Amino acid sequence: MFDKRGGWPLIGNIIYLVFLFTIFSFGVIMVSSYKNGASLWEDFYAKEITRIINTAEPGTEVFLDVSPAVSIALKQNIDKDRIFDFDNVNNKVIVGLRPGSARSFEFFNDVEVTDWELELVSGNSESSRLRFSIKEARRDNE
Amino acid sequence: MNKKGVSDMILFFGFLFTASVMLVFIFGGVKLFYNNTYDFKSVESADLLVKVKECVSVKGDEIFAESFSINECGLNEEVLKKDHLIVISRDEKQFIFGVYDYQTRCLFEAEAENLPECAFGSQNGYEIITASSQDSRRIIR
């Protein structure tokens, strides 16, 4: 491995290049994972859906165009039924466009979100809409 | 390994350290840029103000009763007690719910990530202040 004159001949250079390649590949992958803006869209839709819920009255049915978000999520192989979720116990809207991660935002209106469904109107992510209904919150003591 | 080999090894680790630091800065910068959330606090406090105004116009002085709960306004107590504030006052009477400290912070003209955004209004002689400091939370699933 080392010749009498010392230093790292061929093996050393190979190790060096492998390290270099690994580190910069890691960096490129990390940067690429952010450039689709998934985090920003998650935040945007969580807040906008929350706003709709906060200003809606019970009995309202909502249809919301969510094409940009769904397009990003489907490219990352997220199941379409897991993109948007509503937690009525904790009053949260949850939007997840990336594997293993999502963003949540709480709504203060005392209502429940029911019957939510993501419809791929044209059969693919080009045109998709989220449908859900707003109902009065059930109380445990009723 | 002779002295020449040792110095080469030190240089290698020096390069590794430099490359790691560069990577941290590049990744950190990209993450900061793309992970930035947009400020929704002022919108939320304005929406809350509208809701509270509606409630005040219906309930009136009932709001100042000891047994009054913010749930009676169609608002969720558990959500509002964190990151929000509602202050309703008329004459000497006052109703406060949420993070009390936001009353003081609403007076600051500066904008900062940790400062709430406040909305001020009045309805039928009632002075109303609402504030929100909520931001989206990242969850692992």
Tab-separated table of C-alpha atoms in Angstrom:
chain	number	residue	atom	x	y	z
A	1	MET	CA	0.000	0.000	0.000
A	2	PHE	CA	2.752	2.462	0.805
A	3	ASP	CA	6.022	2.530	-1.036
A	4	LYS	CA	9.312	3.226	0.610
A	5	ARG	CA	9.121	6.903	-0.269
A	6	GLY	CA	5.873	7.215	1.723
A	7	GLY	CA	2.669	8.933	0.671
A	8	TRP	CA	-0.527	7.418	-0.648
A	9	PRO	CA	-0.085	6.155	-4.147
A	10	LEU	CA	-2.977	4.802	-6.203
A	11	ILE	CA	-5.147	3.469	-3.371
A	12	GLY	CA	-4.945	6.757	-1.540
A	13	ASN	CA	-6.073	8.733	-4.584
A	14	ILE	CA	-8.963	6.358	-5.176
A	15	ILE	CA	-10.133	6.724	-1.598
A	16	TYR	CA	-9.827	10.479	-1.947
A	17	LEU	CA	-11.916	10.531	-5.123
A	18	VAL	CA	-14.561	8.235	-3.653
A	19	PHE	CA	-14.911	10.527	-0.654
A	20	LEU	CA	-15.125	13.558	-2.882
A	21	PHE	CA	-17.760	11.970	-5.079
A	22	THR	CA	-19.805	10.788	-2.067
A	23	ILE	CA	-19.799	14.140	-0.335
A	24	PHE	CA	-20.786	16.139	-3.381
A	25	SER	CA	-23.387	13.621	-4.527
A	26	PHE	CA	-24.936	13.903	-1.115
A	27	GLY	CA	-24.979	17.653	-1.497
A	28	VAL	CA	-26.564	17.554	-4.937
A	29	ILE	CA	-29.263	15.143	-3.767
A	30	MET	CA	-30.050	17.362	-0.780
A	31	VAL	CA	-30.333	20.482	-2.913
A	32	SER	CA	-32.471	18.702	-5.517
A	33	SER	CA	-34.893	17.517	-2.887
A	34	TYR	CA	-35.672	21.135	-2.024
A	35	LYS	CA	-35.936	22.699	-5.443
A	36	ASN	CA	-39.448	21.408	-6.142
A	37	GLY	CA	-40.709	23.705	-3.354
A	38	ALA	CA	-42.591	20.924	-1.562
A	39	SER	CA	-42.059	22.479	1.853
A	40	LEU	CA	-43.367	25.853	0.708
A	41	TRP	CA	-46.461	24.342	-0.920
A	42	GLU	CA	-47.182	22.274	2.167
A	43	ASP	CA	-47.087	25.415	4.269
A	44	PHE	CA	-49.171	27.382	1.779
A	45	TYR	CA	-51.969	24.834	1.466
A	46	ALA	CA	-52.084	24.069	5.188
A	47	LYS	CA	-52.662	27.750	5.869
A	48	GLU	CA	-55.052	28.450	3.022
A	49	ILE	CA	-57.234	25.432	3.822
A	50	THR	CA	-57.234	26.498	7.459
A	51	ARG	CA	-58.371	29.954	6.422
A	52	ILE	CA	-61.248	28.474	4.441
A	53	ILE	CA	-62.292	26.411	7.471
A	54	ASN	CA	-61.983	29.370	9.837
A	55	THR	CA	-64.253	31.554	7.702
A	56	ALA	CA	-66.771	28.892	6.693
A	57	GLU	CA	-70.127	28.176	8.281
A	58	PRO	CA	-71.372	24.657	9.051
A	59	GLY	CA	-73.078	23.166	6.030
A	60	THR	CA	-70.542	24.526	3.564
A	61	GLU	CA	-69.059	22.260	0.934
A	62	VAL	CA	-65.655	23.297	-0.370
A	63	PHE	CA	-63.970	22.538	-3.684
A	64	LEU	CA	-60.352	23.674	-3.854
A	65	ASP	CA	-57.938	23.453	-6.758
A	66	VAL	CA	-54.813	21.754	-5.411
A	67	SER	CA	-53.092	20.857	-8.679
A	68	PRO	CA	-49.615	22.275	-7.850
A	69	ALA	CA	-49.428	20.389	-4.575
A	70	VAL	CA	-50.731	17.099	-5.950
A	71	SER	CA	-48.356	17.281	-8.897
A	72	ILE	CA	-45.374	17.530	-6.521
A	73	ALA	CA	-46.663	14.808	-4.214
A	74	LEU	CA	-47.418	12.272	-6.938
A	75	LYS	CA	-43.950	12.743	-8.434
A	76	GLN	CA	-42.584	11.708	-5.059
A	77	ASN	CA	-44.837	8.641	-4.967
A	78	ILE	CA	-47.008	9.898	-2.133
A	79	ASP	CA	-50.320	8.057	-1.974
A	80	LYS	CA	-53.050	10.513	-3.042
A	81	ASP	CA	-55.147	9.665	0.038
A	82	ARG	CA	-52.292	10.724	2.317
A	83	ILE	CA	-51.627	14.149	0.823
A	84	PHE	CA	-54.365	16.000	2.724
A	85	ASP	CA	-55.576	14.976	6.136
A	86	PHE	CA	-57.828	16.522	8.767
A	87	ASP	CA	-57.541	15.857	12.483
A	88	ASN	CA	-60.862	16.905	14.011
A	89	VAL	CA	-59.790	15.974	17.528
A	90	ASN	CA	-56.971	18.516	17.541
A	91	ASN	CA	-58.453	20.824	14.881
A	92	LYS	CA	-55.528	20.380	12.501
A	93	VAL	CA	-55.075	20.504	8.778
A	94	ILE	CA	-52.177	18.303	7.653
A	95	VAL	CA	-50.562	18.542	4.226
A	96	GLY	CA	-47.770	16.150	3.243
A	97	LEU	CA	-46.048	16.366	-0.127
A	98	ARG	CA	-42.806	14.626	0.813
A	99	PRO	CA	-42.079	11.150	2.102
A	100	GLY	CA	-42.012	10.984	5.876
A	101	SER	CA	-42.851	14.629	6.479
A	102	ALA	CA	-45.861	16.948	6.531
A	103	ARG	CA	-46.947	20.375	7.781
A	104	SER	CA	-49.854	21.018	10.101
A	105	PHE	CA	-51.819	24.119	11.023
A	106	GLU	CA	-54.641	24.473	13.528
A	107	PHE	CA	-58.024	26.032	12.800
A	108	PHE	CA	-59.856	27.948	15.541
A	109	ASN	CA	-63.364	27.591	14.138
A	110	ASP	CA	-65.311	25.104	16.237
A	111	VAL	CA	-66.364	22.873	13.350
A	112	GLU	CA	-65.550	19.474	11.932
A	113	VAL	CA	-64.232	18.664	8.504
A	114	THR	CA	-65.847	15.607	6.962
A	115	ASP	CA	-66.126	13.708	3.689
A	116	TRP	CA	-62.815	14.918	2.329
A	117	GLU	CA	-61.633	13.499	-0.949
A	118	LEU	CA	-58.971	14.332	-3.481
A	119	GLU	CA	-60.382	14.137	-6.994
A	120	LEU	CA	-58.070	13.832	-9.975
A	121	VAL	CA	-60.489	15.543	-12.316
A	122	SER	CA	-58.671	14.779	-15.538
A	123	GLY	CA	-57.351	11.438	-14.302
A	124	ASN	CA	-53.880	12.746	-13.484
A	125	SER	CA	-52.247	15.410	-11.394
A	126	GLU	CA	-52.652	18.138	-14.044
A	127	SER	CA	-56.013	19.086	-12.638
A	128	SER	CA	-56.954	17.961	-9.153
A	129	ARG	CA	-59.262	19.319	-6.519
A	130	LEU	CA	-59.850	18.725	-2.848
A	131	ARG	CA	-63.444	18.391	-1.758
A	132	PHE	CA	-64.561	18.547	1.882
A	133	SER	CA	-67.555	19.514	3.988
A	134	ILE	CA	-67.793	21.654	7.095
A	135	LYS	CA	-70.143	20.480	9.821
A	136	GLU	CA	-70.872	21.569	13.367
A	137	ALA	CA	-68.478	20.104	15.887
A	138	ARG	CA	-69.849	17.219	17.920
A	139	ARG	CA	-69.417	17.560	21.633
A	140	ASP	CA	-68.722	14.481	23.764
A	141	ASN	CA	-71.398	15.421	26.293
A	142	GLU	CA	-74.145	15.697	23.652
B	1	MET	CA	4.674	5.458	6.653
B	2	ASN	CA	7.336	8.154	6.609
B	3	LYS	CA	6.950	11.887	7.266
B	4	LYS	CA	5.884	12.575	3.689
B	5	GLY	CA	3.014	10.097	4.059
B	6	VAL	CA	1.874	11.700	7.296
B	7	SER	CA	1.687	15.182	5.777
B	8	ASP	CA	-0.354	13.854	2.858
B	9	MET	CA	-2.759	12.294	5.319
B	10	ILE	CA	-3.129	15.537	7.226
B	11	LEU	CA	-3.824	17.393	3.984
B	12	PHE	CA	-6.476	14.846	3.105
B	13	PHE	CA	-8.313	15.382	6.374
B	14	GLY	CA	-7.936	19.100	5.904
B	15	PHE	CA	-9.634	18.819	2.541
B	16	LEU	CA	-12.353	16.653	4.036
B	17	PHE	CA	-13.018	19.252	6.686
B	18	THR	CA	-13.171	22.078	4.141
B	19	ALA	CA	-15.512	20.118	1.895
B	20	SER	CA	-17.800	19.326	4.834
B	21	VAL	CA	-17.966	22.967	5.891
B	22	MET	CA	-18.795	24.039	2.316
B	23	LEU	CA	-21.498	21.418	2.123
B	24	VAL	CA	-23.024	22.552	5.396
B	25	PHE	CA	-23.182	26.149	4.141
B	26	ILE	CA	-24.618	25.187	0.762
B	27	PHE	CA	-27.206	22.875	2.252
B	28	GLY	CA	-28.030	25.305	5.050
B	29	GLY	CA	-28.534	28.150	2.594
B	30	VAL	CA	-30.798	26.123	0.332
B	31	LYS	CA	-32.791	24.831	3.277
B	32	LEU	CA	-33.214	28.347	4.669
B	33	PHE	CA	-34.450	29.632	1.334
B	34	TYR	CA	-36.872	26.871	0.431
B	35	ASN	CA	-38.018	26.090	3.958
B	36	ASN	CA	-39.087	29.632	4.626
B	37	THR	CA	-42.775	29.773	5.550
B	38	TYR	CA	-44.952	32.676	4.631
B	39	ASP	CA	-46.334	34.904	7.320
B	40	PHE	CA	-49.972	34.136	7.940
B	41	LYS	CA	-50.298	35.709	11.369
B	42	SER	CA	-51.879	38.981	10.233
B	43	VAL	CA	-54.437	37.144	8.080
B	44	GLU	CA	-55.355	34.822	10.922
B	45	SER	CA	-55.713	37.612	13.471
B	46	ALA	CA	-57.941	39.540	11.034
B	47	ASP	CA	-60.160	36.480	10.500
B	48	LEU	CA	-60.355	35.989	14.256
B	49	LEU	CA	-61.354	39.625	14.690
B	50	VAL	CA	-64.281	39.128	12.314
B	51	LYS	CA	-65.430	36.075	14.261
B	52	VAL	CA	-65.157	37.863	17.587
B	53	LYS	CA	-67.088	40.866	16.248
B	54	GLU	CA	-69.900	38.557	15.161
B	55	CYS	CA	-69.936	36.994	18.602
B	56	VAL	CA	-69.955	40.342	20.380
B	57	SER	CA	-72.871	41.572	18.291
B	58	VAL	CA	-74.885	38.517	19.380
B	59	LYS	CA	-73.759	37.983	22.977
B	60	GLY	CA	-73.124	41.517	24.143
B	61	ASP	CA	-72.385	41.821	27.866
B	62	GLU	CA	-72.785	38.057	28.381
B	63	ILE	CA	-69.139	37.890	27.415
B	64	PHE	CA	-68.118	39.464	30.706
B	65	ALA	CA	-69.922	36.843	32.785
B	66	GLU	CA	-67.643	34.553	34.785
B	67	SER	CA	-69.198	31.435	33.313
B	68	PHE	CA	-68.714	32.604	29.742
B	69	SER	CA	-66.628	30.331	27.526
B	70	ILE	CA	-65.140	31.245	24.154
B	71	ASN	CA	-66.720	28.035	22.823
B	72	GLU	CA	-70.035	29.905	22.917
B	73	CYS	CA	-68.711	32.076	20.091
B	74	GLY	CA	-68.199	29.000	17.903
B	75	LEU	CA	-64.460	29.117	18.547
B	76	ASN	CA	-62.253	26.336	19.794
B	77	GLU	CA	-60.802	27.032	23.238
B	78	GLU	CA	-57.975	24.521	22.991
B	79	VAL	CA	-56.589	26.065	19.804
B	80	LEU	CA	-56.983	29.672	20.899
B	81	LYS	CA	-55.317	29.308	24.274
B	82	LYS	CA	-52.023	28.694	22.476
B	83	ASP	CA	-50.509	31.294	20.123
B	84	HIS	CA	-53.615	33.528	20.158
B	85	LEU	CA	-55.154	36.329	22.155
B	86	ILE	CA	-58.638	37.812	22.359
B	87	VAL	CA	-59.319	40.951	24.364
B	88	ILE	CA	-62.799	42.465	24.524
B	89	SER	CA	-63.345	45.554	26.605
B	90	ARG	CA	-66.103	48.036	27.253
B	91	ASP	CA	-66.109	50.701	29.943
B	92	GLU	CA	-64.391	49.106	32.930
B	93	LYS	CA	-65.150	45.519	31.937
B	94	GLN	CA	-62.760	43.279	30.102
B	95	PHE	CA	-62.628	39.733	28.754
B	96	ILE	CA	-59.224	38.260	27.979
B	97	PHE	CA	-58.482	34.822	26.580
B	98	GLY	CA	-55.268	33.298	25.298
B	99	VAL	CA	-51.656	34.346	25.746
B	100	TYR	CA	-51.871	37.396	28.015
B	101	ASP	CA	-48.358	38.489	27.140
B	102	TYR	CA	-49.436	39.293	23.593
B	103	GLN	CA	-51.225	42.391	24.895
B	104	THR	CA	-47.845	43.981	25.519
B	105	ARG	CA	-46.303	42.631	22.338
B	106	CYS	CA	-49.121	44.103	20.272
B	107	LEU	CA	-47.834	47.524	21.231
B	108	PHE	CA	-44.456	46.928	19.555
B	109	GLU	CA	-44.214	48.390	16.091
B	110	ALA	CA	-41.299	46.149	15.157
B	111	GLU	CA	-41.851	43.011	13.146
B	112	ALA	CA	-40.165	39.825	14.183
B	113	GLU	CA	-40.729	36.153	13.800
B	114	ASN	CA	-41.590	35.673	17.428
B	115	LEU	CA	-43.910	38.675	17.692
B	116	PRO	CA	-47.622	38.143	17.158
B	117	GLU	CA	-49.582	40.094	14.576
B	118	CYS	CA	-52.489	41.979	16.085
B	119	ALA	CA	-55.782	43.221	14.728
B	120	PHE	CA	-57.756	46.004	16.339
B	121	GLY	CA	-61.440	46.730	15.918
B	122	SER	CA	-64.644	47.753	17.591
B	123	GLN	CA	-68.235	46.601	17.503
B	124	ASN	CA	-71.217	48.292	19.149
B	125	GLY	CA	-68.983	50.144	21.587
B	126	TYR	CA	-66.828	47.128	22.429
B	127	GLU	CA	-63.109	47.462	21.785
B	128	ILE	CA	-61.583	44.250	20.441
B	129	ILE	CA	-58.013	43.109	20.027
B	130	THR	CA	-57.102	39.782	18.473
B	131	ALA	CA	-53.606	38.417	17.983
B	132	SER	CA	-52.035	35.384	16.410
B	133	SER	CA	-48.540	34.005	16.519
B	134	GLN	CA	-49.264	30.613	15.017
B	135	ASP	CA	-47.009	29.127	12.374
B	136	SER	CA	-47.215	25.777	10.665
B	137	ARG	CA	-45.516	22.865	12.358
B	138	ARG	CA	-43.499	20.185	10.674
B	139	ILE	CA	-44.555	16.685	11.600
B	140	ILE	CA	-42.833	13.388	10.932
B	141	ARG	CA	-44.986	10.565	9.653
